[in-house]
């Protein structure tokens, strides 16, 4: 099995930094969370699923078909995986962030 080499991307300030998923070029597709301020992020090789449920936003998930049906030996992009992004609205806000950080005031 090949070893993966990972490189850290410096975190920007809120919405103004460059999202690391934009810089990540594969070869595998990564689903990640913990970036609610940017909400849903859709890139070729990275999908950010944190849509701020704890802040009263939505809970999001990627629904994938069985791997044998999705991959044909080509690049492992979100489109190749046939990932369907689904959402459920939060029932309530569990934590109120500072005004303007996530929920617009």
PDB file of N, CA and C in Angstrom:
ATOM      1  N   UNK A   1       0.844  -1.182   0.000  1.00  0.00           N
ATOM      2  CA  UNK A   1       0.000   0.000   0.000  1.00  0.00           C
ATOM      3  C   UNK A   1       0.890   1.246   0.000  1.00  0.00           C
ATOM      4  N   UNK A   2       0.587   2.197  -0.859  1.00  0.00           N
ATOM      5  CA  UNK A   2       1.382   3.423  -0.981  1.00  0.00           C
ATOM      6  C   UNK A   2       1.200   4.308   0.243  1.00  0.00           C
ATOM      7  N   UNK A   3       2.261   4.974   0.641  1.00  0.00           N
ATOM      8  CA  UNK A   3       2.191   5.923   1.748  1.00  0.00           C
ATOM      9  C   UNK A   3       1.665   7.254   1.241  1.00  0.00           C
ATOM     10  N   UNK A   4       0.812   7.882   2.045  1.00  0.00           N
ATOM     11  CA  UNK A   4       0.274   9.190   1.688  1.00  0.00           C
ATOM     12  C   UNK A   4       1.147  10.274   2.308  1.00  0.00           C
ATOM     13  N   UNK A   5       1.401  11.317   1.570  1.00  0.00           N
ATOM     14  CA  UNK A   5       2.128  12.478   2.088  1.00  0.00           C
ATOM     15  C   UNK A   5       1.122  13.606   2.273  1.00  0.00           C
ATOM     16  N   UNK A   6       1.033  14.133   3.491  1.00  0.00           N
ATOM     17  CA  UNK A   6       0.082  15.193   3.803  1.00  0.00           C
ATOM     18  C   UNK A   6       0.821  16.478   4.076  1.00  0.00           C
ATOM     19  N   UNK A   7       0.240  17.573   3.688  1.00  0.00           N
ATOM     20  CA  UNK A   7       0.839  18.884   3.926  1.00  0.00           C
ATOM     21  C   UNK A   7      -0.204  19.772   4.587  1.00  0.00           C
ATOM     22  N   UNK A   8       0.195  20.422   5.665  1.00  0.00           N
ATOM     23  CA  UNK A   8      -0.715  21.323   6.363  1.00  0.00           C
ATOM     24  C   UNK A   8      -0.952  22.582   5.534  1.00  0.00           C
ATOM     25  N   UNK A   9      -2.161  23.102   5.588  1.00  0.00           N
ATOM     26  CA  UNK A   9      -2.509  24.362   4.942  1.00  0.00           C
ATOM     27  C   UNK A   9      -2.813  25.345   6.064  1.00  0.00           C
ATOM     28  N   UNK A  10      -2.125  26.488   6.108  1.00  0.00           N
ATOM     29  CA  UNK A  10      -2.377  27.444   7.193  1.00  0.00           C
ATOM     30  C   UNK A  10      -3.842  27.866   7.212  1.00  0.00           C
ATOM     31  N   UNK A  11      -4.408  27.922   8.418  1.00  0.00           N
ATOM     32  CA  UNK A  11      -5.815  28.293   8.572  1.00  0.00           C
ATOM     33  C   UNK A  11      -5.972  29.791   8.377  1.00  0.00           C
ATOM     34  N   UNK A  12      -6.934  30.171   7.577  1.00  0.00           N
ATOM     35  CA  UNK A  12      -7.217  31.581   7.354  1.00  0.00           C
ATOM     36  C   UNK A  12      -8.085  32.131   8.465  1.00  0.00           C
ATOM     37  N   UNK A  13      -8.406  33.372   8.378  1.00  0.00           N
ATOM     38  CA  UNK A  13      -9.228  34.032   9.376  1.00  0.00           C
ATOM     39  C   UNK A  13     -10.685  34.000   8.920  1.00  0.00           C
ATOM     40  N   UNK A  14     -11.470  33.084   9.483  1.00  0.00           N
ATOM     41  CA  UNK A  14     -12.891  32.996   9.146  1.00  0.00           C
ATOM     42  C   UNK A  14     -13.119  32.683   7.682  1.00  0.00           C
ATOM     43  N   UNK A  15     -14.033  33.403   7.066  1.00  0.00           N
ATOM     44  CA  UNK A  15     -14.373  33.182   5.651  1.00  0.00           C
ATOM     45  C   UNK A  15     -13.320  33.723   4.698  1.00  0.00           C
ATOM     46  N   UNK A  16     -12.348  34.498   5.208  1.00  0.00           N
ATOM     47  CA  UNK A  16     -11.419  35.205   4.331  1.00  0.00           C
ATOM     48  C   UNK A  16     -10.199  34.393   3.924  1.00  0.00           C
ATOM     49  N   UNK A  17      -9.895  33.303   4.620  1.00  0.00           N
ATOM     50  CA  UNK A  17      -8.761  32.467   4.246  1.00  0.00           C
ATOM     51  C   UNK A  17      -9.130  31.572   3.074  1.00  0.00           C
ATOM     52  N   UNK A  18      -8.143  30.880   2.519  1.00  0.00           N
ATOM     53  CA  UNK A  18      -8.380  29.939   1.425  1.00  0.00           C
ATOM     54  C   UNK A  18      -8.775  28.596   2.035  1.00  0.00           C
ATOM     55  N   UNK A  19      -9.923  28.031   1.679  1.00  0.00           N
ATOM     56  CA  UNK A  19     -10.308  26.735   2.221  1.00  0.00           C
ATOM     57  C   UNK A  19      -9.322  25.655   1.766  1.00  0.00           C
ATOM     58  N   UNK A  20      -8.914  24.792   2.688  1.00  0.00           N
ATOM     59  CA  UNK A  20      -7.911  23.789   2.318  1.00  0.00           C
ATOM     60  C   UNK A  20      -8.440  22.839   1.260  1.00  0.00           C
ATOM     61  N   UNK A  21      -9.754  22.589   1.232  1.00  0.00           N
ATOM     62  CA  UNK A  21     -10.325  21.703   0.227  1.00  0.00           C
ATOM     63  C   UNK A  21     -10.118  22.212  -1.194  1.00  0.00           C
ATOM     64  N   UNK A  22      -9.991  23.514  -1.341  1.00  0.00           N
ATOM     65  CA  UNK A  22      -9.713  24.117  -2.648  1.00  0.00           C
ATOM     66  C   UNK A  22      -8.297  23.786  -3.111  1.00  0.00           C
ATOM     67  N   UNK A  23      -7.379  23.647  -2.164  1.00  0.00           N
ATOM     68  CA  UNK A  23      -5.976  23.364  -2.477  1.00  0.00           C
ATOM     69  C   UNK A  23      -5.683  21.869  -2.622  1.00  0.00           C
ATOM     70  N   UNK A  24      -6.521  21.025  -2.009  1.00  0.00           N
ATOM     71  CA  UNK A  24      -6.282  19.584  -2.006  1.00  0.00           C
ATOM     72  C   UNK A  24      -6.618  19.003  -3.376  1.00  0.00           C
ATOM     73  N   UNK A  25      -5.670  18.306  -3.992  1.00  0.00           N
ATOM     74  CA  UNK A  25      -5.834  17.796  -5.356  1.00  0.00           C
ATOM     75  C   UNK A  25      -5.842  16.272  -5.430  1.00  0.00           C
ATOM     76  N   UNK A  26      -6.279  15.616  -4.364  1.00  0.00           N
ATOM     77  CA  UNK A  26      -6.407  14.168  -4.408  1.00  0.00           C
ATOM     78  C   UNK A  26      -5.132  13.443  -4.043  1.00  0.00           C
ATOM     79  N   UNK A  27      -5.029  12.190  -4.332  1.00  0.00           N
ATOM     80  CA  UNK A  27      -5.803  11.434  -5.315  1.00  0.00           C
ATOM     81  C   UNK A  27      -7.127  10.902  -4.788  1.00  0.00           C
ATOM     82  N   UNK A  28      -7.345  10.917  -3.469  1.00  0.00           N
ATOM     83  CA  UNK A  28      -8.572  10.379  -2.900  1.00  0.00           C
ATOM     84  C   UNK A  28      -9.512  11.504  -2.521  1.00  0.00           C
ATOM     85  N   UNK A  29     -10.798  11.205  -2.475  1.00  0.00           N
ATOM     86  CA  UNK A  29     -11.781  12.196  -2.043  1.00  0.00           C
ATOM     87  C   UNK A  29     -11.887  12.156  -0.526  1.00  0.00           C
ATOM     88  N   UNK A  30     -11.943  13.334   0.110  1.00  0.00           N
ATOM     89  CA  UNK A  30     -12.017  13.459   1.557  1.00  0.00           C
ATOM     90  C   UNK A  30     -13.313  14.173   1.930  1.00  0.00           C
ATOM     91  N   UNK A  31     -14.040  13.606   2.896  1.00  0.00           N
ATOM     92  CA  UNK A  31     -15.207  14.266   3.485  1.00  0.00           C
ATOM     93  C   UNK A  31     -14.765  14.777   4.849  1.00  0.00           C
ATOM     94  N   UNK A  32     -15.075  16.033   5.176  1.00  0.00           N
ATOM     95  CA  UNK A  32     -14.596  16.606   6.428  1.00  0.00           C
ATOM     96  C   UNK A  32     -15.658  17.505   7.046  1.00  0.00           C
ATOM     97  N   UNK A  33     -15.428  17.868   8.304  1.00  0.00           N
ATOM     98  CA  UNK A  33     -16.314  18.759   9.030  1.00  0.00           C
ATOM     99  C   UNK A  33     -15.505  19.778   9.809  1.00  0.00           C
ATOM    100  N   UNK A  34     -16.124  20.381  10.805  1.00  0.00           N
ATOM    101  CA  UNK A  34     -15.484  21.363  11.697  1.00  0.00           C
ATOM    102  C   UNK A  34     -15.054  22.632  10.968  1.00  0.00           C
ATOM    103  N   UNK A  35     -15.878  23.096  10.031  1.00  0.00           N
ATOM    104  CA  UNK A  35     -15.645  24.367   9.351  1.00  0.00           C
ATOM    105  C   UNK A  35     -17.003  24.994   9.032  1.00  0.00           C
ATOM    106  N   UNK A  36     -17.826  25.124  10.069  1.00  0.00           N
ATOM    107  CA  UNK A  36     -19.212  25.575   9.887  1.00  0.00           C
ATOM    108  C   UNK A  36     -19.318  26.982   9.321  1.00  0.00           C
ATOM    109  N   UNK A  37     -18.323  27.809   9.571  1.00  0.00           N
ATOM    110  CA  UNK A  37     -18.399  29.193   9.098  1.00  0.00           C
ATOM    111  C   UNK A  37     -18.471  29.258   7.569  1.00  0.00           C
ATOM    112  N   UNK A  38     -17.905  28.265   6.886  1.00  0.00           N
ATOM    113  CA  UNK A  38     -17.950  28.219   5.415  1.00  0.00           C
ATOM    114  C   UNK A  38     -19.171  27.451   4.901  1.00  0.00           C
ATOM    115  N   UNK A  39     -19.884  26.764   5.790  1.00  0.00           N
ATOM    116  CA  UNK A  39     -21.038  25.951   5.442  1.00  0.00           C
ATOM    117  C   UNK A  39     -20.643  24.841   4.467  1.00  0.00           C
ATOM    118  N   UNK A  40     -21.553  24.410   3.590  1.00  0.00           N
ATOM    119  CA  UNK A  40     -21.275  23.304   2.677  1.00  0.00           C
ATOM    120  C   UNK A  40     -20.191  23.712   1.677  1.00  0.00           C
ATOM    121  N   UNK A  41     -19.162  22.865   1.549  1.00  0.00           N
ATOM    122  CA  UNK A  41     -18.055  23.132   0.619  1.00  0.00           C
ATOM    123  C   UNK A  41     -17.957  21.966  -0.358  1.00  0.00           C
ATOM    124  N   UNK A  42     -18.031  22.264  -1.644  1.00  0.00           N
ATOM    125  CA  UNK A  42     -17.987  21.229  -2.674  1.00  0.00           C
ATOM    126  C   UNK A  42     -16.801  21.465  -3.601  1.00  0.00           C
ATOM    127  N   UNK A  43     -15.800  20.607  -3.482  1.00  0.00           N
ATOM    128  CA  UNK A  43     -14.617  20.666  -4.339  1.00  0.00           C
ATOM    129  C   UNK A  43     -14.465  19.302  -5.017  1.00  0.00           C
ATOM    130  N   UNK A  44     -13.623  19.224  -6.060  1.00  0.00           N
ATOM    131  CA  UNK A  44     -13.457  17.958  -6.775  1.00  0.00           C
ATOM    132  C   UNK A  44     -13.033  16.816  -5.860  1.00  0.00           C
ATOM    133  N   UNK A  45     -12.067  17.072  -4.967  1.00  0.00           N
ATOM    134  CA  UNK A  45     -11.518  16.002  -4.135  1.00  0.00           C
ATOM    135  C   UNK A  45     -11.784  16.187  -2.652  1.00  0.00           C
ATOM    136  N   UNK A  46     -12.604  17.132  -2.260  1.00  0.00           N
ATOM    137  CA  UNK A  46     -12.914  17.366  -0.848  1.00  0.00           C
ATOM    138  C   UNK A  46     -14.331  17.927  -0.720  1.00  0.00           C
ATOM    139  N   UNK A  47     -15.058  17.440   0.287  1.00  0.00           N
ATOM    140  CA  UNK A  47     -16.404  17.912   0.564  1.00  0.00           C
ATOM    141  C   UNK A  47     -16.506  18.235   2.045  1.00  0.00           C
ATOM    142  N   UNK A  48     -16.791  19.489   2.353  1.00  0.00           N
ATOM    143  CA  UNK A  48     -16.987  19.919   3.731  1.00  0.00           C
ATOM    144  C   UNK A  48     -18.452  19.842   4.085  1.00  0.00           C
ATOM    145  N   UNK A  49     -18.783  18.997   5.053  1.00  0.00           N
ATOM    146  CA  UNK A  49     -20.176  18.724   5.389  1.00  0.00           C
ATOM    147  C   UNK A  49     -20.693  19.483   6.601  1.00  0.00           C
ATOM    148  N   UNK A  50     -19.872  20.322   7.228  1.00  0.00           N
ATOM    149  CA  UNK A  50     -20.325  21.027   8.429  1.00  0.00           C
ATOM    150  C   UNK A  50     -21.216  22.196   8.012  1.00  0.00           C
ATOM    151  N   UNK A  51     -22.517  22.051   8.232  1.00  0.00           N
ATOM    152  CA  UNK A  51     -23.482  23.093   7.873  1.00  0.00           C
ATOM    153  C   UNK A  51     -24.137  23.701   9.115  1.00  0.00           C
ATOM    154  N   UNK A  52     -23.413  23.631  10.242  1.00  0.00           N
ATOM    155  CA  UNK A  52     -23.783  24.384  11.430  1.00  0.00           C
ATOM    156  C   UNK A  52     -25.009  23.923  12.189  1.00  0.00           C
ATOM    157  N   UNK A  53     -25.244  22.628  12.308  1.00  0.00           N
ATOM    158  CA  UNK A  53     -26.415  22.136  13.035  1.00  0.00           C
ATOM    159  C   UNK A  53     -26.445  22.666  14.468  1.00  0.00           C
ATOM    160  N   UNK A  54     -25.305  22.668  15.142  1.00  0.00           N
ATOM    161  CA  UNK A  54     -25.266  23.129  16.533  1.00  0.00           C
ATOM    162  C   UNK A  54     -25.632  24.609  16.651  1.00  0.00           C
ATOM    163  N   UNK A  55     -25.462  25.358  15.563  1.00  0.00           N
ATOM    164  CA  UNK A  55     -25.787  26.787  15.547  1.00  0.00           C
ATOM    165  C   UNK A  55     -27.199  27.049  15.040  1.00  0.00           C
ATOM    166  N   UNK A  56     -27.983  25.989  14.826  1.00  0.00           N
ATOM    167  CA  UNK A  56     -29.335  26.153  14.306  1.00  0.00           C
ATOM    168  C   UNK A  56     -29.402  26.004  12.802  1.00  0.00           C
ATOM    169  N   UNK A  57     -28.297  25.574  12.188  1.00  0.00           N
ATOM    170  CA  UNK A  57     -28.255  25.374  10.730  1.00  0.00           C
ATOM    171  C   UNK A  57     -28.848  24.029  10.344  1.00  0.00           C
ATOM    172  N   UNK A  58     -28.068  23.218   9.623  1.00  0.00           N
ATOM    173  CA  UNK A  58     -28.547  21.915   9.171  1.00  0.00           C
ATOM    174  C   UNK A  58     -27.528  20.836   9.530  1.00  0.00           C
ATOM    175  N   UNK A  59     -27.998  19.599   9.607  1.00  0.00           N
ATOM    176  CA  UNK A  59     -27.136  18.436   9.724  1.00  0.00           C
ATOM    177  C   UNK A  59     -27.024  17.857   8.324  1.00  0.00           C
ATOM    178  N   UNK A  60     -25.803  17.681   7.836  1.00  0.00           N
ATOM    179  CA  UNK A  60     -25.595  17.231   6.457  1.00  0.00           C
ATOM    180  C   UNK A  60     -24.835  15.922   6.420  1.00  0.00           C
ATOM    181  N   UNK A  61     -25.073  15.152   5.360  1.00  0.00           N
ATOM    182  CA  UNK A  61     -24.403  13.869   5.173  1.00  0.00           C
ATOM    183  C   UNK A  61     -24.184  13.640   3.698  1.00  0.00           C
ATOM    184  N   UNK A  62     -23.202  12.800   3.391  1.00  0.00           N
ATOM    185  CA  UNK A  62     -22.971  12.348   2.015  1.00  0.00           C
ATOM    186  C   UNK A  62     -23.444  10.907   1.930  1.00  0.00           C
ATOM    187  N   UNK A  63     -24.361  10.628   1.028  1.00  0.00           N
ATOM    188  CA  UNK A  63     -24.875   9.278   0.833  1.00  0.00           C
ATOM    189  C   UNK A  63     -24.194   8.710  -0.413  1.00  0.00           C
ATOM    190  N   UNK A  64     -23.490   7.605  -0.238  1.00  0.00           N
ATOM    191  CA  UNK A  64     -22.700   7.016  -1.320  1.00  0.00           C
ATOM    192  C   UNK A  64     -23.280   5.674  -1.750  1.00  0.00           C
ATOM    193  N   UNK A  65     -23.223   5.363  -3.045  1.00  0.00           N
ATOM    194  CA  UNK A  65     -23.621   4.029  -3.494  1.00  0.00           C
ATOM    195  C   UNK A  65     -22.515   3.042  -3.117  1.00  0.00           C
ATOM    196  N   UNK A  66     -22.770   1.744  -3.235  1.00  0.00           N
ATOM    197  CA  UNK A  66     -21.702   0.780  -2.979  1.00  0.00           C
ATOM    198  C   UNK A  66     -20.494   1.089  -3.879  1.00  0.00           C
ATOM    199  N   UNK A  67     -19.268   0.992  -3.343  1.00  0.00           N
ATOM    200  CA  UNK A  67     -18.066   1.356  -4.127  1.00  0.00           C
ATOM    201  C   UNK A  67     -17.977   0.664  -5.479  1.00  0.00           C
ATOM    202  N   UNK A  68     -18.376  -0.584  -5.564  1.00  0.00           N
ATOM    203  CA  UNK A  68     -18.288  -1.297  -6.840  1.00  0.00           C
ATOM    204  C   UNK A  68     -19.151  -0.649  -7.910  1.00  0.00           C
ATOM    205  N   UNK A  69     -20.215   0.030  -7.506  1.00  0.00           N
ATOM    206  CA  UNK A  69     -21.088   0.697  -8.473  1.00  0.00           C
ATOM    207  C   UNK A  69     -20.587   2.085  -8.847  1.00  0.00           C
ATOM    208  N   UNK A  70     -19.797   2.692  -7.976  1.00  0.00           N
ATOM    209  CA  UNK A  70     -19.419   4.087  -8.181  1.00  0.00           C
ATOM    210  C   UNK A  70     -18.117   4.261  -8.939  1.00  0.00           C
ATOM    211  N   UNK A  71     -17.124   3.445  -8.671  1.00  0.00           N
ATOM    212  CA  UNK A  71     -15.787   3.699  -9.215  1.00  0.00           C
ATOM    213  C   UNK A  71     -15.490   2.840 -10.436  1.00  0.00           C
ATOM    214  N   UNK A  72     -14.866   3.461 -11.427  1.00  0.00           N
ATOM    215  CA  UNK A  72     -14.518   2.748 -12.656  1.00  0.00           C
ATOM    216  C   UNK A  72     -13.017   2.755 -12.905  1.00  0.00           C
ATOM    217  N   UNK A  73     -12.221   3.050 -11.884  1.00  0.00           N
ATOM    218  CA  UNK A  73     -10.774   3.090 -12.041  1.00  0.00           C
ATOM    219  C   UNK A  73     -10.235   4.467 -12.360  1.00  0.00           C
ATOM    220  N   UNK A  74     -11.117   5.454 -12.561  1.00  0.00           N
ATOM    221  CA  UNK A  74     -10.683   6.819 -12.858  1.00  0.00           C
ATOM    222  C   UNK A  74     -10.431   7.606 -11.584  1.00  0.00           C
ATOM    223  N   UNK A  75     -10.338   8.935 -11.706  1.00  0.00           N
ATOM    224  CA  UNK A  75     -10.112   9.788 -10.532  1.00  0.00           C
ATOM    225  C   UNK A  75     -11.247   9.643  -9.518  1.00  0.00           C
ATOM    226  N   UNK A  76     -10.893   9.722  -8.234  1.00  0.00           N
ATOM    227  CA  UNK A  76     -11.885   9.568  -7.171  1.00  0.00           C
ATOM    228  C   UNK A  76     -12.403  10.950  -6.772  1.00  0.00           C
ATOM    229  N   UNK A  77     -13.175  11.557  -7.655  1.00  0.00           N
ATOM    230  CA  UNK A  77     -13.786  12.854  -7.373  1.00  0.00           C
ATOM    231  C   UNK A  77     -15.168  12.634  -6.753  1.00  0.00           C
ATOM    232  N   UNK A  78     -15.777  13.709  -6.246  1.00  0.00           N
ATOM    233  CA  UNK A  78     -17.129  13.617  -5.688  1.00  0.00           C
ATOM    234  C   UNK A  78     -18.102  13.134  -6.752  1.00  0.00           C
ATOM    235  N   UNK A  79     -17.945  13.609  -7.978  1.00  0.00           N
ATOM    236  CA  UNK A  79     -18.836  13.191  -9.066  1.00  0.00           C
ATOM    237  C   UNK A  79     -18.667  11.708  -9.356  1.00  0.00           C
ATOM    238  N   UNK A  80     -17.410  11.221  -9.375  1.00  0.00           N
ATOM    239  CA  UNK A  80     -17.169   9.802  -9.641  1.00  0.00           C
ATOM    240  C   UNK A  80     -17.760   8.925  -8.538  1.00  0.00           C
ATOM    241  N   UNK A  81     -17.732   9.429  -7.301  1.00  0.00           N
ATOM    242  CA  UNK A  81     -18.307   8.680  -6.184  1.00  0.00           C
ATOM    243  C   UNK A  81     -19.831   8.713  -6.200  1.00  0.00           C
ATOM    244  N   UNK A  82     -20.391   9.605  -6.994  1.00  0.00           N
ATOM    245  CA  UNK A  82     -21.845   9.821  -7.068  1.00  0.00           C
ATOM    246  C   UNK A  82     -22.406  10.115  -5.688  1.00  0.00           C
ATOM    247  N   UNK A  83     -21.712  11.001  -4.966  1.00  0.00           N
ATOM    248  CA  UNK A  83     -22.130  11.374  -3.611  1.00  0.00           C
ATOM    249  C   UNK A  83     -23.335  12.303  -3.678  1.00  0.00           C
ATOM    250  N   UNK A  84     -24.386  11.926  -2.995  1.00  0.00           N
ATOM    251  CA  UNK A  84     -25.569  12.776  -2.883  1.00  0.00           C
ATOM    252  C   UNK A  84     -25.501  13.448  -1.514  1.00  0.00           C
ATOM    253  N   UNK A  85     -25.546  14.778  -1.476  1.00  0.00           N
ATOM    254  CA  UNK A  85     -25.509  15.525  -0.228  1.00  0.00           C
ATOM    255  C   UNK A  85     -26.941  15.759   0.226  1.00  0.00           C
ATOM    256  N   UNK A  86     -27.243  15.348   1.451  1.00  0.00           N
ATOM    257  CA  UNK A  86     -28.585  15.515   2.004  1.00  0.00           C
ATOM    258  C   UNK A  86     -28.501  16.334   3.287  1.00  0.00           C
ATOM    259  N   UNK A  87     -29.599  17.022   3.638  1.00  0.00           N
ATOM    260  CA  UNK A  87     -29.636  17.899   4.810  1.00  0.00           C
ATOM    261  C   UNK A  87     -30.913  17.680   5.596  1.00  0.00           C
ATOM    262  N   UNK A  88     -30.813  17.890   6.908  1.00  0.00           N
ATOM    263  CA  UNK A  88     -31.967  17.930   7.802  1.00  0.00           C
ATOM    264  C   UNK A  88     -31.810  19.191   8.632  1.00  0.00           C
ATOM    265  N   UNK A  89     -32.855  20.017   8.710  1.00  0.00           N
ATOM    266  CA  UNK A  89     -32.791  21.240   9.505  1.00  0.00           C
ATOM    267  C   UNK A  89     -32.651  20.914  10.989  1.00  0.00           C
ATOM    268  N   UNK A  90     -31.900  21.742  11.702  1.00  0.00           N
ATOM    269  CA  UNK A  90     -31.772  21.598  13.151  1.00  0.00           C
ATOM    270  C   UNK A  90     -33.112  21.912  13.814  1.00  0.00           C
ATOM    271  N   UNK A  91     -33.407  21.221  14.908  1.00  0.00           N
ATOM    272  CA  UNK A  91     -34.641  21.493  15.640  1.00  0.00           C
ATOM    273  C   UNK A  91     -34.537  22.784  16.435  1.00  0.00           C
ATOM    274  N   UNK A  92     -33.303  23.104  16.889  1.00  0.00           N
ATOM    275  CA  UNK A  92     -33.095  24.338  17.644  1.00  0.00           C
ATOM    276  C   UNK A  92     -31.624  24.712  17.592  1.00  0.00           C
ATOM    277  N   UNK A  93     -31.324  25.929  18.011  1.00  0.00           N
ATOM    278  CA  UNK A  93     -29.946  26.392  18.111  1.00  0.00           C
ATOM    279  C   UNK A  93     -29.420  25.960  19.481  1.00  0.00           C
ATOM    280  N   UNK A  94     -28.328  25.204  19.504  1.00  0.00           N
ATOM    281  CA  UNK A  94     -27.757  24.714  20.753  1.00  0.00           C
ATOM    282  C   UNK A  94     -26.678  25.652  21.288  1.00  0.00           C
ATOM    283  N   UNK A  95     -26.142  26.462  20.426  1.00  0.00           N
ATOM    284  CA  UNK A  95     -25.109  27.409  20.841  1.00  0.00           C
ATOM    285  C   UNK A  95     -25.210  28.612  19.933  1.00  0.00           C
ATOM    286  N   UNK A  96     -25.196  29.813  20.514  1.00  0.00           N
ATOM    287  CA  UNK A  96     -25.320  31.039  19.743  1.00  0.00           C
ATOM    288  C   UNK A  96     -23.932  31.646  19.564  1.00  0.00           C
ATOM    289  N   UNK A  97     -23.386  31.584  18.361  1.00  0.00           N
ATOM    290  CA  UNK A  97     -22.059  32.149  18.125  1.00  0.00           C
ATOM    291  C   UNK A  97     -22.097  33.677  18.186  1.00  0.00           C
ATOM    292  N   UNK A  98     -20.949  34.261  18.142  1.00  0.00           N
ATOM    293  CA  UNK A  98     -20.880  35.714  18.112  1.00  0.00           C
ATOM    294  C   UNK A  98     -21.576  36.235  16.871  1.00  0.00           C
ATOM    295  N   UNK A  99     -22.273  37.381  16.946  1.00  0.00           N
ATOM    296  CA  UNK A  99     -22.973  37.914  15.771  1.00  0.00           C
ATOM    297  C   UNK A  99     -22.043  38.035  14.565  1.00  0.00           C
ATOM    298  N   UNK A 100     -22.512  37.569  13.434  1.00  0.00           N
ATOM    299  CA  UNK A 100     -21.760  37.681  12.189  1.00  0.00           C
ATOM    300  C   UNK A 100     -20.781  36.569  11.944  1.00  0.00           C
ATOM    301  N   UNK A 101     -20.548  35.668  12.897  1.00  0.00           N
ATOM    302  CA  UNK A 101     -19.593  34.583  12.667  1.00  0.00           C
ATOM    303  C   UNK A 101     -20.221  33.440  11.900  1.00  0.00           C
ATOM    304  N   UNK A 102     -21.456  33.103  12.183  1.00  0.00           N
ATOM    305  CA  UNK A 102     -22.119  32.035  11.429  1.00  0.00           C
ATOM    306  C   UNK A 102     -23.543  32.438  11.090  1.00  0.00           C
ATOM    307  N   UNK A 103     -24.363  32.610  12.105  1.00  0.00           N
ATOM    308  CA  UNK A 103     -25.745  33.027  11.886  1.00  0.00           C
ATOM    309  C   UNK A 103     -25.737  34.534  11.699  1.00  0.00           C
ATOM    310  N   UNK A 104     -26.242  34.999  10.584  1.00  0.00           N
ATOM    311  CA  UNK A 104     -26.254  36.431  10.331  1.00  0.00           C
ATOM    312  C   UNK A 104     -27.178  37.127  11.322  1.00  0.00           C
ATOM    313  N   UNK A 105     -26.700  38.222  11.909  1.00  0.00           N
ATOM    314  CA  UNK A 105     -27.516  38.940  12.905  1.00  0.00           C
ATOM    315  C   UNK A 105     -28.216  40.119  12.278  1.00  0.00           C
TER     316      UNK A 105
END
